[in-house]
Amino acid sequence: MVLLSKPTTEQYSCIRKTPTFPTSIVPVVDLSKPGDAKTLILKACEDYGFFKVINHAVPMEAISNLESQAAEFFSLPLTQKEKAGTPNPFGYGNKNIGRNGDLGWVEYLLLTNNHDYNFIRLSSVFGPKAEQFRNVLSDYMCGVRKMACVILELMAEGLNIEEKNVFSKMMMDKESDSVFRLNHYPPYPDNFNNNGKGMIGFGEHTDPQIISLLRSNNSSGLQICLRDRSWVSVPPDQNSFFVNVGDALQVLTNGRFRSVRHRVLANGLKSRLSMIYFCGPPLSERIAPLPSLLLNGNESLYNDFTWFEYKSSAYATRLADNRLSRFERISTTSASS
């Protein structure tokens, strides 16, 4: 049953048919082989800002349990889901993405790292089953955070940074501003013919955080933008995780890693359910290029800022805006020429 309202013109993409990212060239990182993994992660972050992780050690039982709970939530009547509260910032959202007019063929549940807070929010939705949801969510997030630590520390090793936990400690800090999101893209109605155009599920954007860890059911829709500005579709893989470089990591690496621009197209055949963990630093954390990456006369490309400042700025823009542009620094070389 489709619960979203009638699609609008803005929710259609006027982009021609998008080629599929050849499975053979999707960057694949096997976490069971850390020696190879750090090299592959380095190249993937430099070339795409995106890669797939296999042998991730997140228990498949934790994944399937949460997916089942999420499917149960999104199958509830709209009035019941709305008891989770409006996403300000945490809660249930339907079609409206953010506060700046962005629309998508999507409904979502945005949650925090604080499981007690989530429990209170969802008690009115699930009733006696809220405790079960909290436990399932906790198991999943615990597994994903462990995987994130491994990935972030391999990134540091690949960059030859002596402080191995330079990235992971931000996410593991007790004040970490990491968030978790469940997205549901239902099939759009049969009576809407897209005439070869794609229905925008979630518009193009970069993620503001350090990295984001995405897992979805076996349904297509994810697309990434390459350096030549062409869009390619990513083949689904429900047994693996996809990792996106975020804006904060782009700054921390002084542009060596690039945050990946991506989007999701919905379709009329099959619903898509995705679960995304966004690894964020504490609100007070200062984000600036790491000193060890500014050797040999390399200048900082960015003015430093706190995560709170960047987050506030980013969420005051439209999805497709270049959120980092206002923090970019004009080099002395460029200014004097």
Short mmCIF file of N, CA and C in Angstrom, two decimals, residues 4 6 19 21 28 31 39 67 73 107 111 132 148 156 179 202 205-206 219 243 249 251 267 275 288 292 297 299 323:
data_model
loop_
_atom_site.label_atom_id
_atom_site.label_comp_id
_atom_site.label_asym_id
_atom_site.label_seq_id
_atom_site.Cartn_x
_atom_site.Cartn_y
_atom_site.Cartn_z
N LEU A 4 2.39 7.54 0.43
CA LEU A 4 2.80 8.90 0.09
C LEU A 4 1.74 9.56 -0.77
N LYS A 6 0.36 12.13 -3.93
CA LYS A 6 0.58 12.12 -5.37
C LYS A 6 1.93 12.74 -5.74
N PRO A 19 23.49 4.93 -17.14
CA PRO A 19 24.19 3.65 -17.27
C PRO A 19 24.45 3.03 -15.90
N PHE A 21 26.74 1.20 -13.18
CA PHE A 21 28.14 1.08 -12.79
C PHE A 21 28.54 -0.38 -13.00
N VAL A 28 35.66 -2.72 -4.45
CA VAL A 28 35.27 -3.71 -3.45
C VAL A 28 36.40 -3.89 -2.45
N LEU A 31 37.28 -6.66 4.13
CA LEU A 31 37.83 -6.30 5.45
C LEU A 31 38.53 -7.45 6.14
N THR A 39 44.95 -0.23 1.08
CA THR A 39 45.36 0.27 -0.23
C THR A 39 44.15 0.50 -1.13
N GLU A 67 15.94 -5.03 9.56
CA GLU A 67 15.18 -4.83 8.32
C GLU A 67 13.73 -5.26 8.52
N PHE A 73 7.52 -1.19 10.66
CA PHE A 73 7.21 0.21 10.94
C PHE A 73 6.59 0.90 9.73
N GLU A 107 9.71 8.03 2.46
CA GLU A 107 9.36 8.27 3.85
C GLU A 107 10.52 7.74 4.68
N LEU A 111 16.85 8.67 13.56
CA LEU A 111 17.08 8.33 14.95
C LEU A 111 18.46 8.78 15.41
N GLN A 132 11.65 -4.30 22.09
CA GLN A 132 12.22 -5.20 21.09
C GLN A 132 12.91 -4.41 19.99
N ALA A 148 32.74 0.55 11.20
CA ALA A 148 33.17 1.91 10.88
C ALA A 148 34.54 2.21 11.46
N ALA A 156 43.23 5.93 7.88
CA ALA A 156 44.37 6.62 8.48
C ALA A 156 45.68 5.93 8.13
N VAL A 179 24.20 9.78 13.53
CA VAL A 179 22.75 9.59 13.44
C VAL A 179 22.46 8.37 12.57
N PHE A 202 15.33 10.37 -3.58
CA PHE A 202 16.09 11.29 -2.71
C PHE A 202 17.06 12.03 -3.63
N HIS A 205 22.99 14.89 -3.55
CA HIS A 205 23.56 15.56 -2.40
C HIS A 205 24.86 14.88 -2.00
N THR A 206 25.61 15.52 -1.15
CA THR A 206 26.71 14.86 -0.45
C THR A 206 26.32 14.75 1.01
N SER A 219 17.19 -4.06 -4.01
CA SER A 219 16.42 -3.21 -4.92
C SER A 219 17.32 -2.10 -5.43
N VAL A 243 29.99 2.42 1.34
CA VAL A 243 30.57 3.47 2.17
C VAL A 243 30.73 4.74 1.34
N LEU A 249 35.15 14.51 6.04
CA LEU A 249 36.37 13.78 5.70
C LEU A 249 37.11 14.44 4.54
N VAL A 251 37.35 17.60 4.08
CA VAL A 251 38.11 18.70 4.70
C VAL A 251 39.29 18.15 5.50
N ASN A 267 11.17 3.48 -8.18
CA ASN A 267 10.61 2.86 -9.38
C ASN A 267 9.20 2.38 -9.11
N MET A 275 19.14 1.43 5.08
CA MET A 275 19.49 1.75 6.46
C MET A 275 20.87 2.40 6.42
N ALA A 288 39.27 20.60 10.36
CA ALA A 288 40.29 21.29 9.57
C ALA A 288 41.24 20.25 8.99
N SER A 292 49.44 16.70 9.43
CA SER A 292 50.33 15.75 8.76
C SER A 292 50.09 15.68 7.26
N GLY A 297 54.80 22.17 1.91
CA GLY A 297 54.28 23.42 1.36
C GLY A 297 52.82 23.38 0.94
N GLU A 299 49.05 23.97 1.11
CA GLU A 299 48.21 24.92 1.84
C GLU A 299 46.86 24.30 2.17
N ARG A 323 27.78 22.53 -0.33
CA ARG A 323 27.74 23.00 1.05
C ARG A 323 29.10 23.46 1.56
#
